[in-house]
Coordinates of C-alpha atoms in Angstrom, one line a residue:
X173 CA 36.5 12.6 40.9
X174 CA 32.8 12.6 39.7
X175 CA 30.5 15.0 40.6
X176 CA 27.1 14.1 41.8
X177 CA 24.4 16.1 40.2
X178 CA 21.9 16.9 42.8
X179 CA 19.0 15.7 39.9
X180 CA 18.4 12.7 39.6
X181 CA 17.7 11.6 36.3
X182 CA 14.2 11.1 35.2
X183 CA 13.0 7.5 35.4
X184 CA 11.7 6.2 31.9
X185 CA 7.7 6.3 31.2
X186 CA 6.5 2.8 31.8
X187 CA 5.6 2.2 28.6
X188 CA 9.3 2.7 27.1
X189 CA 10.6 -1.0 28.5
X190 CA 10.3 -3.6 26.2
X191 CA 7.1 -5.8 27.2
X192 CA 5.1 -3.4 28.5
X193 CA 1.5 -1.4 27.8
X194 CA 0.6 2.0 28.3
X195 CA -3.0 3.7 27.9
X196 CA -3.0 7.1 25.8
X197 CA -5.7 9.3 27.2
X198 CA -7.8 8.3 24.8
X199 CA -7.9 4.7 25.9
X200 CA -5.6 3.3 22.9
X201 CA -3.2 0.7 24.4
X202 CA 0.3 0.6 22.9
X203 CA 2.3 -2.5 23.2
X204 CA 5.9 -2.0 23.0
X205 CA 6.9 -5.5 22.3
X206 CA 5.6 -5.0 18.7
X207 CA 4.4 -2.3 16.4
X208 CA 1.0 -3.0 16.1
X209 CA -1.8 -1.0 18.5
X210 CA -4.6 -2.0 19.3
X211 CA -7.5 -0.4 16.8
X212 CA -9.9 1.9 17.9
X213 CA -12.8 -0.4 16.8
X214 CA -12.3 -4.5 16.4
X215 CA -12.9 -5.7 12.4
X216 CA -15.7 -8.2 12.2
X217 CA -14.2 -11.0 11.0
X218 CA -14.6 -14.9 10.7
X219 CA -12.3 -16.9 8.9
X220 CA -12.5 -20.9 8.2
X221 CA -10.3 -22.9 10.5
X222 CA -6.7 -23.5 9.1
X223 CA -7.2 -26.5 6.9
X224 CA -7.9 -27.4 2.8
X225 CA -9.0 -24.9 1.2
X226 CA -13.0 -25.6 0.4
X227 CA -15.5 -23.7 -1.2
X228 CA -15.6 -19.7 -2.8
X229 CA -14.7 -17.8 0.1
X230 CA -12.0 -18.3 3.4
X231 CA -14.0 -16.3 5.5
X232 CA -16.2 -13.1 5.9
X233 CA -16.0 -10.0 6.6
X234 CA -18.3 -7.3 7.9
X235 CA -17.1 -3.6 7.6
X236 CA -18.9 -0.9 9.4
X237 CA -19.2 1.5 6.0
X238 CA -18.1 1.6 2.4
X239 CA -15.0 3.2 2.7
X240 CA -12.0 1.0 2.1
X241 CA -9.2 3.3 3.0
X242 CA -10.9 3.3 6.3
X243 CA -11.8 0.1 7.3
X244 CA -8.5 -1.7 6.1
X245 CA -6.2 -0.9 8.4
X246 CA -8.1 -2.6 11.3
X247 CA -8.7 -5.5 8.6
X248 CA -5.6 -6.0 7.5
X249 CA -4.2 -5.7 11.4
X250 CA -5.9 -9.3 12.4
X251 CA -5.2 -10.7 9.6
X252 CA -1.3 -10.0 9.8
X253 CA -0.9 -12.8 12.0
X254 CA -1.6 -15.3 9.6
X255 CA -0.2 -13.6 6.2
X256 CA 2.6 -11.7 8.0
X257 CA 2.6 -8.9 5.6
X258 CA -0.4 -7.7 3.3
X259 CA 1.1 -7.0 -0.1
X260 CA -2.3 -6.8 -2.0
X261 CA -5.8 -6.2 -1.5
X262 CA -8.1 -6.4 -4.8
X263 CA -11.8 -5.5 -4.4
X264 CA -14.6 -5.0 -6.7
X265 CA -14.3 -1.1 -8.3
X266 CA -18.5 -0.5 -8.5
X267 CA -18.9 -2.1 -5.0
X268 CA -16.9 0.4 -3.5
X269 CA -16.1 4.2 -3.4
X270 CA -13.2 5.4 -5.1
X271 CA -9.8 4.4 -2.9
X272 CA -6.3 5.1 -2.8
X273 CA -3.7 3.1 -4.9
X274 CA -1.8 2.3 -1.8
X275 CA -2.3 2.4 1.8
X276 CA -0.1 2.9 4.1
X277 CA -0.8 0.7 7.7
X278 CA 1.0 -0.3 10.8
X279 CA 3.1 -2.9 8.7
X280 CA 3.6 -1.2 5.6
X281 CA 2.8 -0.2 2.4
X282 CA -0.3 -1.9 1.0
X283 CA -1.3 -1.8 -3.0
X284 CA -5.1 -1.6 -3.5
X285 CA -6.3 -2.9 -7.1
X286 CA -9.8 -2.6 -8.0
X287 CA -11.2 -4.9 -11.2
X288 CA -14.5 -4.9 -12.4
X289 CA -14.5 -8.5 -12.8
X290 CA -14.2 -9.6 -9.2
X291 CA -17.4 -10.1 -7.5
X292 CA -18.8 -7.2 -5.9
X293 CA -19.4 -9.1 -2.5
X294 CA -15.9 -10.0 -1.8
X295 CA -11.9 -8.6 -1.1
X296 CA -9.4 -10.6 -1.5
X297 CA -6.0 -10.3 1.0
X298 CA -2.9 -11.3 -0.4
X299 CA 0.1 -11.9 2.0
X300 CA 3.8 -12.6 1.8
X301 CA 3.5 -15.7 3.6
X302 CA 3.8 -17.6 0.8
X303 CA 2.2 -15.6 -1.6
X304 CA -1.5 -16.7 0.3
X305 CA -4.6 -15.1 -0.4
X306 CA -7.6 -15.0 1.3
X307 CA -11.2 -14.1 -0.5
X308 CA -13.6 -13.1 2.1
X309 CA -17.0 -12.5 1.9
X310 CA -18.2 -9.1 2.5
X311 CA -21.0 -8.1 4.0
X312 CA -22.5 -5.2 3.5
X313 CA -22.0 -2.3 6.2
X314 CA -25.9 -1.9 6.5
X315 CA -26.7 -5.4 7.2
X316 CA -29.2 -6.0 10.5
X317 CA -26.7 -7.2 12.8
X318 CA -28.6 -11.2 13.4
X319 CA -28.5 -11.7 10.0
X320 CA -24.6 -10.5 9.6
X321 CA -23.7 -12.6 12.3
X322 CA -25.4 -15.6 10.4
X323 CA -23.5 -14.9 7.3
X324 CA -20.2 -14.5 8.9
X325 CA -20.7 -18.1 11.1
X326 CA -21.8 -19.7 7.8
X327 CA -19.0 -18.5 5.4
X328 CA -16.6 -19.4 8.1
X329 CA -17.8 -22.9 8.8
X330 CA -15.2 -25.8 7.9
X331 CA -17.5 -27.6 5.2
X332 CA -19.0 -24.6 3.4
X333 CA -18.7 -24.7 0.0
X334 CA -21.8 -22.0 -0.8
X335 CA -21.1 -19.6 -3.5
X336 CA -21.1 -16.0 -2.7
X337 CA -25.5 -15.5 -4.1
X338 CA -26.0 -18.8 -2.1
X339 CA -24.4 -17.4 1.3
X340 CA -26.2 -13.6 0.9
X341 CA -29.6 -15.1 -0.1
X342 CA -29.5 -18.4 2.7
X343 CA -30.4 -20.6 -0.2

């Protein structure tokens, strides 16, 4: 015959079942259906809609400062979905401050490669989906917020084929 312990045993914390969210106190929600939490502050993104690839860039991308090990990880967080995991990012090596080698994010371990031969206004994402890449536009972290949002509508429209001088000067 069993004994019945006069504790009950403790319930679980909401957000230990599968499906659901809890807030940390310091407003972070963490889904347990998958890996990924939501990042303190949303990257500024726009990429083309998913069709032939046209002109120099995919998309654009507006960090909030020059420091790459830092603004990655909520980067390369949106744009999991469509490359499932980052492999690669390359960036230009004058345009930015010095950077790890690898980073390591929600998904994995990322390689950065920094050539002095790749413009100094754009990062390129390289998934495993395929082996696709993605060159965005970036714009730089001081940028008057109007005129950002400009540049990232018009690298991200369908039939842009602007080069990256043409798309930072509006010519």
């Amino acid at each position: 015959m069993r004994r019945r312990s006069s504790q009950r045993r403790p319930r679980p914390h909401p957000a230990a079942r599968p499906g659901t969210e809890h807030r940390h106190d310091d407003g972070l929600a963490v889904s347990h259906r998958n890996t990924v939490a939501p990042p303190k502050h949303v990257a500024r993104l726009r990429l083309k809609p998913k069709a032939a690839a046209t002109g120099h860039v995919d998309g654009a991308w507006w960090p909030a400062s020059r420091d790459l090990a830092a603004e990655l990880p909520f980067l390369l967080v949106v744009l999991a979905v469509q490359l499932e995991h980052v492999e690669r990012v390359t960036y230009n090596l004058t345009a930015w401050p010095s950077a790890p080698r690898r980073l390591v994010v929600e998904s994995g371990k990322v390689r950065l490669e920094g050539f002095h031969s790749q413009h100094a206004d754009t990062v390129t994402v390289i998934g495993t989906a395929g082996r696709r890449r993605l060159t965005l536009l970036v714009v730089p972290p001081e940028t008057e917020p109007g005129l950002a949002h400009h540049l990232l509508m018009t690298a991200a429209h369908r039939d842009n084929v602007d080069d990256i001088e043409a798309l930072l000067t509006g010519e």
